[in-house]
Each structure stands twice: as C-alpha cells, then as structure tokens.
C-alpha cells in the first residue's frame, strides 16, 4: 500500500463533495475550466480511475520479457556451432545462418533488441506510474488539509444537492480543489504521452532481411511485443 492508497478513502470522500458542488456550476473564468475541458471528467472520477494504475504489473511485465531473451541466446549459441561440412550447400547454409543471427541478436533492430526495448518501456511506464501516484498523493494530502476543504465539507454537510444557477457557497472552493487535482493528473498524462513518443521508434516491428548473394535485403516485418 502506497501513500495514494492510504489517502484514497478520505480523498475520494472530499472529491465526491467537490463533484457535487461543481455540478451546480463553476465560476466563470476560473482556471479549472480548461482542465475540465481537457480531461472531460470531474476530479472524483479522474482520481478513481487513476487508482487502478499500479507499477508492479508493469515492472513484472518487464521482467517477463527479459526472461524471453534467454531463449534467443540459446538459439544464437546453437547457430554459432561450427559446421563440419563444406561445399555449395554449406556455403548457402552459412549465409542463411548469418542472416538469422543478425535478425535474432544484432543491434537494436533485432528481435533481442526489440525485446530489450519492450522491457525498458515497461520499466519506464512503471516508474511513471509510481512517480505520478506519489505526486497525486501529495496533492490530495495538501487539499485535504486546506481551508477550501473545510468550506466544501461544511457546505455539503447537510447532504443536500446545490441548486443549479448562480454560483453558490463553496463552489469557488470546490473549483480550486478540482483545479489542483486535475492539474497534477494532466501533468501525469503528459508524461505518459512523452514516454510513448520517446520509445515508439524502439518498439517498431523488427524487419526480416533475407540475404541475397550474401547481402541482406528488406522484406516482411516480424512482430515482436507483449
């Protein structure tokens, strides 16, 4: 259980009240408006969805992918065993064997290179989830002890829903809490998009290039991933 898990219950309780107040109206020109337009969700639902993201499954996926590399290492070792025969057939076999070895494990575009990139991407996502959860936990801790939270709780304590119309008591405070929570989530999702752009070239399909007269040439892509 990390800090976000520990703050989930009180945080969601506060954000449920925030969502209720925001449903009645948001102050015109408030900084929460662009965040609401971008996220297309109220802060309570946004946090509830983020709680399902955990780093452990992603880190485990990275470890699982790296274990696959051992199988490719075994195949490569078998292909490097010396050939005890000669002639045209042995020469052709040698060319095909060299091509297969390149495809299996020679550089970042090989199958092993793509597996290692896939594992690295999983590790990077796990780090992103862990860091984003910590940032969100810090924000929730701050808003839970804020003056705005006191006003929001007091305003919604009676359990009645605010009437639509002019901005009523506590709504400006709810909007401020929403802005702080949605802002940190926007930063988190920006980070995820940045990771995808950075890793995308290394996650492309590994291309099989069969040899022709001893020279590799482009052919069909081979899909590698998890």
PDB file of C-alpha atoms in Angstrom:
ATOM      1  CA  UNK A   1       0.000   0.000   0.000  1.00  0.00           C
ATOM      2  CA  UNK A   2       1.499   3.317  -1.079  1.00  0.00           C
ATOM      3  CA  UNK A   3       0.623   6.893   0.039  1.00  0.00           C
ATOM      4  CA  UNK A   4      -2.080   7.204  -2.625  1.00  0.00           C
ATOM      5  CA  UNK A   5      -3.815   4.050  -1.417  1.00  0.00           C
ATOM      6  CA  UNK A   6      -3.776   5.385   2.139  1.00  0.00           C
ATOM      7  CA  UNK A   7      -5.302   8.707   1.062  1.00  0.00           C
ATOM      8  CA  UNK A   8      -7.816   7.178  -1.331  1.00  0.00           C
ATOM      9  CA  UNK A   9     -10.787   6.958   1.047  1.00  0.00           C
ATOM     10  CA  UNK A  10     -10.648  10.482   2.541  1.00  0.00           C
ATOM     11  CA  UNK A  11      -9.576  11.912  -0.805  1.00  0.00           C
ATOM     12  CA  UNK A  12     -12.476  10.391  -2.721  1.00  0.00           C
ATOM     13  CA  UNK A  13     -14.889  11.458   0.012  1.00  0.00           C
ATOM     14  CA  UNK A  14     -13.766  15.075  -0.399  1.00  0.00           C
ATOM     15  CA  UNK A  15     -13.778  14.888  -4.181  1.00  0.00           C
ATOM     16  CA  UNK A  16     -17.290  13.439  -4.182  1.00  0.00           C
ATOM     17  CA  UNK A  17     -18.378  16.631  -2.412  1.00  0.00           C
ATOM     18  CA  UNK A  18     -16.337  18.705  -4.852  1.00  0.00           C
ATOM     19  CA  UNK A  19     -18.007  16.999  -7.828  1.00  0.00           C
ATOM     20  CA  UNK A  20     -21.425  17.651  -6.307  1.00  0.00           C
ATOM     21  CA  UNK A  21     -20.732  21.365  -5.964  1.00  0.00           C
ATOM     22  CA  UNK A  22     -19.212  21.643  -9.438  1.00  0.00           C
ATOM     23  CA  UNK A  23     -22.279  20.000 -10.969  1.00  0.00           C
ATOM     24  CA  UNK A  24     -24.276  23.084  -9.951  1.00  0.00           C
ATOM     25  CA  UNK A  25     -21.929  25.474 -11.769  1.00  0.00           C
ATOM     26  CA  UNK A  26     -18.338  26.653 -11.935  1.00  0.00           C
ATOM     27  CA  UNK A  27     -17.206  30.266 -11.550  1.00  0.00           C
ATOM     28  CA  UNK A  28     -16.814  31.900 -14.965  1.00  0.00           C
ATOM     29  CA  UNK A  29     -13.175  32.310 -15.989  1.00  0.00           C
ATOM     30  CA  UNK A  30     -11.852  30.007 -13.287  1.00  0.00           C
ATOM     31  CA  UNK A  31      -8.632  28.161 -14.123  1.00  0.00           C
ATOM     32  CA  UNK A  32     -10.402  24.838 -13.691  1.00  0.00           C
ATOM     33  CA  UNK A  33     -12.326  25.299 -16.965  1.00  0.00           C
ATOM     34  CA  UNK A  34      -9.515  24.381 -19.407  1.00  0.00           C
ATOM     35  CA  UNK A  35      -8.603  21.430 -17.198  1.00  0.00           C
ATOM     36  CA  UNK A  36     -12.181  20.157 -17.226  1.00  0.00           C
ATOM     37  CA  UNK A  37     -12.345  20.551 -20.999  1.00  0.00           C
ATOM     38  CA  UNK A  38      -9.139  18.626 -21.467  1.00  0.00           C
ATOM     39  CA  UNK A  39      -9.817  15.798 -19.030  1.00  0.00           C
ATOM     40  CA  UNK A  40     -13.546  15.538 -19.851  1.00  0.00           C
ATOM     41  CA  UNK A  41     -14.161  14.216 -16.350  1.00  0.00           C
ATOM     42  CA  UNK A  42     -14.753  15.571 -12.864  1.00  0.00           C
ATOM     43  CA  UNK A  43     -11.877  15.207 -10.385  1.00  0.00           C
ATOM     44  CA  UNK A  44     -13.506  12.449  -8.341  1.00  0.00           C
ATOM     45  CA  UNK A  45     -13.913  10.179 -11.347  1.00  0.00           C
ATOM     46  CA  UNK A  46     -10.450  11.117 -12.620  1.00  0.00           C
ATOM     47  CA  UNK A  47      -8.781  10.064  -9.367  1.00  0.00           C
ATOM     48  CA  UNK A  48     -10.926   6.953  -9.078  1.00  0.00           C
ATOM     49  CA  UNK A  49      -9.691   5.808 -12.478  1.00  0.00           C
ATOM     50  CA  UNK A  50      -6.072   6.581 -11.676  1.00  0.00           C
ATOM     51  CA  UNK A  51      -6.215   4.475  -8.517  1.00  0.00           C
ATOM     52  CA  UNK A  52      -6.355   1.364 -10.719  1.00  0.00           C
ATOM     53  CA  UNK A  53      -2.873   2.083 -12.111  1.00  0.00           C
ATOM     54  CA  UNK A  54      -0.094   0.296 -10.223  1.00  0.00           C
ATOM     55  CA  UNK A  55       3.606  -0.013 -11.084  1.00  0.00           C
ATOM     56  CA  UNK A  56       4.052  -3.665 -10.043  1.00  0.00           C
ATOM     57  CA  UNK A  57       2.281  -5.299 -13.043  1.00  0.00           C
ATOM     58  CA  UNK A  58       4.308  -3.184 -15.458  1.00  0.00           C
ATOM     59  CA  UNK A  59       7.576  -3.959 -13.705  1.00  0.00           C
ATOM     60  CA  UNK A  60       6.616  -7.642 -13.733  1.00  0.00           C
ATOM     61  CA  UNK A  61       5.956  -7.462 -17.469  1.00  0.00           C
ATOM     62  CA  UNK A  62       9.429  -6.031 -17.988  1.00  0.00           C
ATOM     63  CA  UNK A  63      10.994  -8.922 -16.063  1.00  0.00           C
ATOM     64  CA  UNK A  64       8.932 -11.458 -18.016  1.00  0.00           C
ATOM     65  CA  UNK A  65      10.038 -10.033 -21.355  1.00  0.00           C
ATOM     66  CA  UNK A  66      13.691 -10.093 -20.307  1.00  0.00           C
ATOM     67  CA  UNK A  67      13.365 -13.783 -19.459  1.00  0.00           C
ATOM     68  CA  UNK A  68      12.450 -14.429 -23.095  1.00  0.00           C
ATOM     69  CA  UNK A  69      15.870 -13.174 -24.157  1.00  0.00           C
ATOM     70  CA  UNK A  70      17.461 -16.304 -22.688  1.00  0.00           C
ATOM     71  CA  UNK A  71      15.683 -18.447 -25.273  1.00  0.00           C
ATOM     72  CA  UNK A  72      17.043 -16.307 -28.083  1.00  0.00           C
ATOM     73  CA  UNK A  73      20.517 -16.581 -26.557  1.00  0.00           C
ATOM     74  CA  UNK A  74      20.247 -20.386 -26.624  1.00  0.00           C
ATOM     75  CA  UNK A  75      19.197 -20.361 -30.283  1.00  0.00           C
ATOM     76  CA  UNK A  76      22.017 -17.989 -31.194  1.00  0.00           C
ATOM     77  CA  UNK A  77      24.519 -20.226 -29.410  1.00  0.00           C
ATOM     78  CA  UNK A  78      23.312 -23.247 -31.373  1.00  0.00           C
ATOM     79  CA  UNK A  79      23.651 -21.350 -34.649  1.00  0.00           C
ATOM     80  CA  UNK A  80      27.251 -20.437 -33.918  1.00  0.00           C
ATOM     81  CA  UNK A  81      28.349 -24.076 -33.591  1.00  0.00           C
ATOM     82  CA  UNK A  82      30.951 -24.885 -36.309  1.00  0.00           C
ATOM     83  CA  UNK A  83      29.765 -26.642 -39.457  1.00  0.00           C
ATOM     84  CA  UNK A  84      31.721 -29.837 -40.175  1.00  0.00           C
ATOM     85  CA  UNK A  85      30.884 -29.988 -43.877  1.00  0.00           C
ATOM     86  CA  UNK A  86      31.699 -27.941 -46.963  1.00  0.00           C
ATOM     87  CA  UNK A  87      30.522 -27.247 -50.482  1.00  0.00           C
ATOM     88  CA  UNK A  88      27.764 -25.104 -52.046  1.00  0.00           C
ATOM     89  CA  UNK A  89      25.142 -26.312 -49.586  1.00  0.00           C
ATOM     90  CA  UNK A  90      27.349 -25.452 -46.619  1.00  0.00           C
ATOM     91  CA  UNK A  91      28.054 -22.029 -48.103  1.00  0.00           C
ATOM     92  CA  UNK A  92      24.335 -21.340 -48.602  1.00  0.00           C
ATOM     93  CA  UNK A  93      23.629 -22.568 -45.095  1.00  0.00           C
ATOM     94  CA  UNK A  94      26.317 -20.262 -43.739  1.00  0.00           C
ATOM     95  CA  UNK A  95      24.729 -17.256 -45.415  1.00  0.00           C
ATOM     96  CA  UNK A  96      21.294 -18.093 -44.070  1.00  0.00           C
ATOM     97  CA  UNK A  97      22.713 -18.760 -40.639  1.00  0.00           C
ATOM     98  CA  UNK A  98      24.494 -15.383 -40.583  1.00  0.00           C
ATOM     99  CA  UNK A  99      21.276 -13.647 -41.665  1.00  0.00           C
ATOM    100  CA  UNK A 100      19.275 -15.376 -38.951  1.00  0.00           C
ATOM    101  CA  UNK A 101      21.857 -14.491 -36.317  1.00  0.00           C
ATOM    102  CA  UNK A 102      21.668 -10.832 -37.338  1.00  0.00           C
ATOM    103  CA  UNK A 103      17.885 -10.966 -37.123  1.00  0.00           C
ATOM    104  CA  UNK A 104      17.947 -12.662 -33.743  1.00  0.00           C
ATOM    105  CA  UNK A 105      20.535 -10.618 -31.921  1.00  0.00           C
ATOM    106  CA  UNK A 106      22.470  -7.911 -33.689  1.00  0.00           C
ATOM    107  CA  UNK A 107      21.730  -4.357 -32.678  1.00  0.00           C
ATOM    108  CA  UNK A 108      18.571  -2.562 -31.523  1.00  0.00           C
ATOM    109  CA  UNK A 109      16.578  -3.594 -34.619  1.00  0.00           C
ATOM    110  CA  UNK A 110      16.989  -7.322 -33.947  1.00  0.00           C
ATOM    111  CA  UNK A 111      14.464  -9.462 -32.112  1.00  0.00           C
ATOM    112  CA  UNK A 112      16.514  -9.333 -28.917  1.00  0.00           C
ATOM    113  CA  UNK A 113      16.937  -5.582 -29.350  1.00  0.00           C
ATOM    114  CA  UNK A 114      13.186  -5.139 -29.630  1.00  0.00           C
ATOM    115  CA  UNK A 115      12.574  -7.352 -26.600  1.00  0.00           C
ATOM    116  CA  UNK A 116      15.006  -5.312 -24.553  1.00  0.00           C
ATOM    117  CA  UNK A 117      13.322  -2.103 -25.718  1.00  0.00           C
ATOM    118  CA  UNK A 118       9.914  -3.519 -24.803  1.00  0.00           C
ATOM    119  CA  UNK A 119      11.190  -4.395 -21.335  1.00  0.00           C
ATOM    120  CA  UNK A 120      12.731  -0.937 -20.990  1.00  0.00           C
ATOM    121  CA  UNK A 121       9.438   0.679 -21.975  1.00  0.00           C
ATOM    122  CA  UNK A 122       7.597  -1.385 -19.355  1.00  0.00           C
ATOM    123  CA  UNK A 123      10.132  -0.278 -16.735  1.00  0.00           C
ATOM    124  CA  UNK A 124       9.730   3.359 -17.790  1.00  0.00           C
ATOM    125  CA  UNK A 125       5.945   3.079 -17.504  1.00  0.00           C
ATOM    126  CA  UNK A 126       6.284   1.515 -14.065  1.00  0.00           C
ATOM    127  CA  UNK A 127       8.457   4.430 -12.958  1.00  0.00           C
ATOM    128  CA  UNK A 128       5.926   6.857 -14.453  1.00  0.00           C
ATOM    129  CA  UNK A 129       3.044   5.250 -12.552  1.00  0.00           C
ATOM    130  CA  UNK A 130       4.997   5.258  -9.295  1.00  0.00           C
ATOM    131  CA  UNK A 131       6.026   8.909  -9.653  1.00  0.00           C
ATOM    132  CA  UNK A 132       2.565  10.027 -10.761  1.00  0.00           C
ATOM    133  CA  UNK A 133       0.864   8.247  -7.877  1.00  0.00           C
ATOM    134  CA  UNK A 134       3.243   9.946  -5.435  1.00  0.00           C
ATOM    135  CA  UNK A 135       2.579  13.371  -6.986  1.00  0.00           C
ATOM    136  CA  UNK A 136      -1.186  12.810  -6.806  1.00  0.00           C
ATOM    137  CA  UNK A 137      -0.902  11.623  -3.187  1.00  0.00           C
ATOM    138  CA  UNK A 138       0.954  14.814  -2.262  1.00  0.00           C
ATOM    139  CA  UNK A 139      -1.724  16.932  -3.916  1.00  0.00           C
ATOM    140  CA  UNK A 140      -4.514  15.066  -2.145  1.00  0.00           C
ATOM    141  CA  UNK A 141      -2.722  15.485   1.175  1.00  0.00           C
ATOM    142  CA  UNK A 142      -2.465  19.232   0.550  1.00  0.00           C
ATOM    143  CA  UNK A 143      -6.100  19.723  -0.432  1.00  0.00           C
ATOM    144  CA  UNK A 144      -7.395  17.569   2.420  1.00  0.00           C
ATOM    145  CA  UNK A 145      -5.887  19.955   4.963  1.00  0.00           C
ATOM    146  CA  UNK A 146      -6.683  23.129   3.041  1.00  0.00           C
ATOM    147  CA  UNK A 147      -9.119  25.873   4.010  1.00  0.00           C
ATOM    148  CA  UNK A 148     -11.057  25.133   0.822  1.00  0.00           C
ATOM    149  CA  UNK A 149     -11.679  21.576   2.016  1.00  0.00           C
ATOM    150  CA  UNK A 150     -13.119  22.852   5.287  1.00  0.00           C
ATOM    151  CA  UNK A 151     -15.550  25.070   3.377  1.00  0.00           C
ATOM    152  CA  UNK A 152     -16.534  22.315   0.957  1.00  0.00           C
ATOM    153  CA  UNK A 153     -17.224  19.840   3.754  1.00  0.00           C
ATOM    154  CA  UNK A 154     -19.204  22.400   5.726  1.00  0.00           C
ATOM    155  CA  UNK A 155     -21.234  23.378   2.659  1.00  0.00           C
ATOM    156  CA  UNK A 156     -22.134  19.788   1.798  1.00  0.00           C
ATOM    157  CA  UNK A 157     -22.515  18.514   5.374  1.00  0.00           C
ATOM    158  CA  UNK A 158     -26.295  18.712   5.279  1.00  0.00           C
ATOM    159  CA  UNK A 159     -26.332  16.230   2.391  1.00  0.00           C
ATOM    160  CA  UNK A 160     -28.494  18.402   0.136  1.00  0.00           C
ATOM    161  CA  UNK A 161     -27.584  18.966  -3.503  1.00  0.00           C
ATOM    162  CA  UNK A 162     -26.904  22.564  -4.551  1.00  0.00           C
ATOM    163  CA  UNK A 163     -29.375  24.136  -6.920  1.00  0.00           C
ATOM    164  CA  UNK A 164     -28.289  24.937 -10.474  1.00  0.00           C
ATOM    165  CA  UNK A 165     -27.915  28.620 -11.199  1.00  0.00           C
ATOM    166  CA  UNK A 166     -25.653  31.339  -9.839  1.00  0.00           C
ATOM    167  CA  UNK A 167     -22.518  30.101  -8.161  1.00  0.00           C
ATOM    168  CA  UNK A 168     -23.391  29.268  -4.576  1.00  0.00           C
ATOM    169  CA  UNK A 169     -21.433  28.866  -1.344  1.00  0.00           C
ATOM    170  CA  UNK A 170     -18.420  26.591  -1.500  1.00  0.00           C
ATOM    171  CA  UNK A 171     -18.375  26.301  -5.290  1.00  0.00           C
ATOM    172  CA  UNK A 172     -15.338  28.537  -5.741  1.00  0.00           C
ATOM    173  CA  UNK A 173     -13.509  26.470  -3.116  1.00  0.00           C
ATOM    174  CA  UNK A 174     -14.547  23.247  -4.876  1.00  0.00           C
ATOM    175  CA  UNK A 175     -13.299  24.648  -8.176  1.00  0.00           C
ATOM    176  CA  UNK A 176      -9.927  25.460  -6.618  1.00  0.00           C
ATOM    177  CA  UNK A 177      -9.561  21.914  -5.259  1.00  0.00           C
ATOM    178  CA  UNK A 178     -10.613  20.484  -8.626  1.00  0.00           C
ATOM    179  CA  UNK A 179      -8.044  22.621 -10.421  1.00  0.00           C
ATOM    180  CA  UNK A 180      -5.215  21.421  -8.207  1.00  0.00           C
ATOM    181  CA  UNK A 181      -6.158  17.762  -8.599  1.00  0.00           C
ATOM    182  CA  UNK A 182      -6.780  17.885 -12.344  1.00  0.00           C
ATOM    183  CA  UNK A 183      -3.573  19.851 -12.925  1.00  0.00           C
ATOM    184  CA  UNK A 184      -1.394  17.112 -11.428  1.00  0.00           C
ATOM    185  CA  UNK A 185      -3.255  14.472 -13.443  1.00  0.00           C
ATOM    186  CA  UNK A 186      -2.729  16.464 -16.641  1.00  0.00           C
ATOM    187  CA  UNK A 187       1.000  16.538 -15.926  1.00  0.00           C
ATOM    188  CA  UNK A 188       0.926  12.781 -15.352  1.00  0.00           C
ATOM    189  CA  UNK A 189      -0.797  12.045 -18.650  1.00  0.00           C
ATOM    190  CA  UNK A 190       1.550  14.418 -20.469  1.00  0.00           C
ATOM    191  CA  UNK A 191       4.372  12.317 -19.081  1.00  0.00           C
ATOM    192  CA  UNK A 192       2.804   9.132 -20.431  1.00  0.00           C
ATOM    193  CA  UNK A 193       2.443  10.659 -23.908  1.00  0.00           C
ATOM    194  CA  UNK A 194       6.071  11.804 -23.801  1.00  0.00           C
ATOM    195  CA  UNK A 195       7.211   8.290 -22.924  1.00  0.00           C
ATOM    196  CA  UNK A 196       5.284   6.837 -25.848  1.00  0.00           C
ATOM    197  CA  UNK A 197       6.842   9.327 -28.283  1.00  0.00           C
ATOM    198  CA  UNK A 198      10.329   8.625 -26.926  1.00  0.00           C
ATOM    199  CA  UNK A 199      10.031   4.853 -27.038  1.00  0.00           C
ATOM    200  CA  UNK A 200       7.930   4.427 -30.192  1.00  0.00           C
ATOM    201  CA  UNK A 201      10.912   4.148 -32.598  1.00  0.00           C
ATOM    202  CA  UNK A 202      12.452   1.410 -30.442  1.00  0.00           C
ATOM    203  CA  UNK A 203       9.158  -0.501 -30.307  1.00  0.00           C
ATOM    204  CA  UNK A 204       8.637  -0.701 -34.073  1.00  0.00           C
ATOM    205  CA  UNK A 205       8.439  -4.079 -35.800  1.00  0.00           C
ATOM    206  CA  UNK A 206      11.681  -5.959 -36.273  1.00  0.00           C
ATOM    207  CA  UNK A 207      12.237  -6.432 -40.017  1.00  0.00           C
ATOM    208  CA  UNK A 208      13.460  -9.697 -41.503  1.00  0.00           C
ATOM    209  CA  UNK A 209      16.030  -9.069 -44.234  1.00  0.00           C
ATOM    210  CA  UNK A 210      16.880 -12.289 -46.058  1.00  0.00           C
ATOM    211  CA  UNK A 211      20.295 -12.469 -47.679  1.00  0.00           C
ATOM    212  CA  UNK A 212      20.672 -12.360 -51.446  1.00  0.00           C
ATOM    213  CA  UNK A 213      24.188 -13.154 -52.688  1.00  0.00           C
ATOM    214  CA  UNK A 214      25.401 -12.694 -49.133  1.00  0.00           C
ATOM    215  CA  UNK A 215      23.761  -9.275 -48.771  1.00  0.00           C
ATOM    216  CA  UNK A 216      20.707  -8.683 -46.573  1.00  0.00           C
ATOM    217  CA  UNK A 217      17.680  -7.075 -48.196  1.00  0.00           C
ATOM    218  CA  UNK A 218      14.380  -5.708 -46.892  1.00  0.00           C
ATOM    219  CA  UNK A 219      11.393  -7.998 -46.710  1.00  0.00           C
ATOM    220  CA  UNK A 220       8.438  -8.500 -44.393  1.00  0.00           C
ATOM    221  CA  UNK A 221       8.308  -7.178 -40.807  1.00  0.00           C
ATOM    222  CA  UNK A 222       8.254  -9.541 -37.867  1.00  0.00           C
ATOM    223  CA  UNK A 223       6.026  -8.530 -34.975  1.00  0.00           C
ATOM    224  CA  UNK A 224       7.589  -8.569 -31.528  1.00  0.00           C
ATOM    225  CA  UNK A 225       5.923  -7.292 -28.357  1.00  0.00           C
ATOM    226  CA  UNK A 226       3.837  -8.226 -25.371  1.00  0.00           C
TER     227      UNK A 226
END
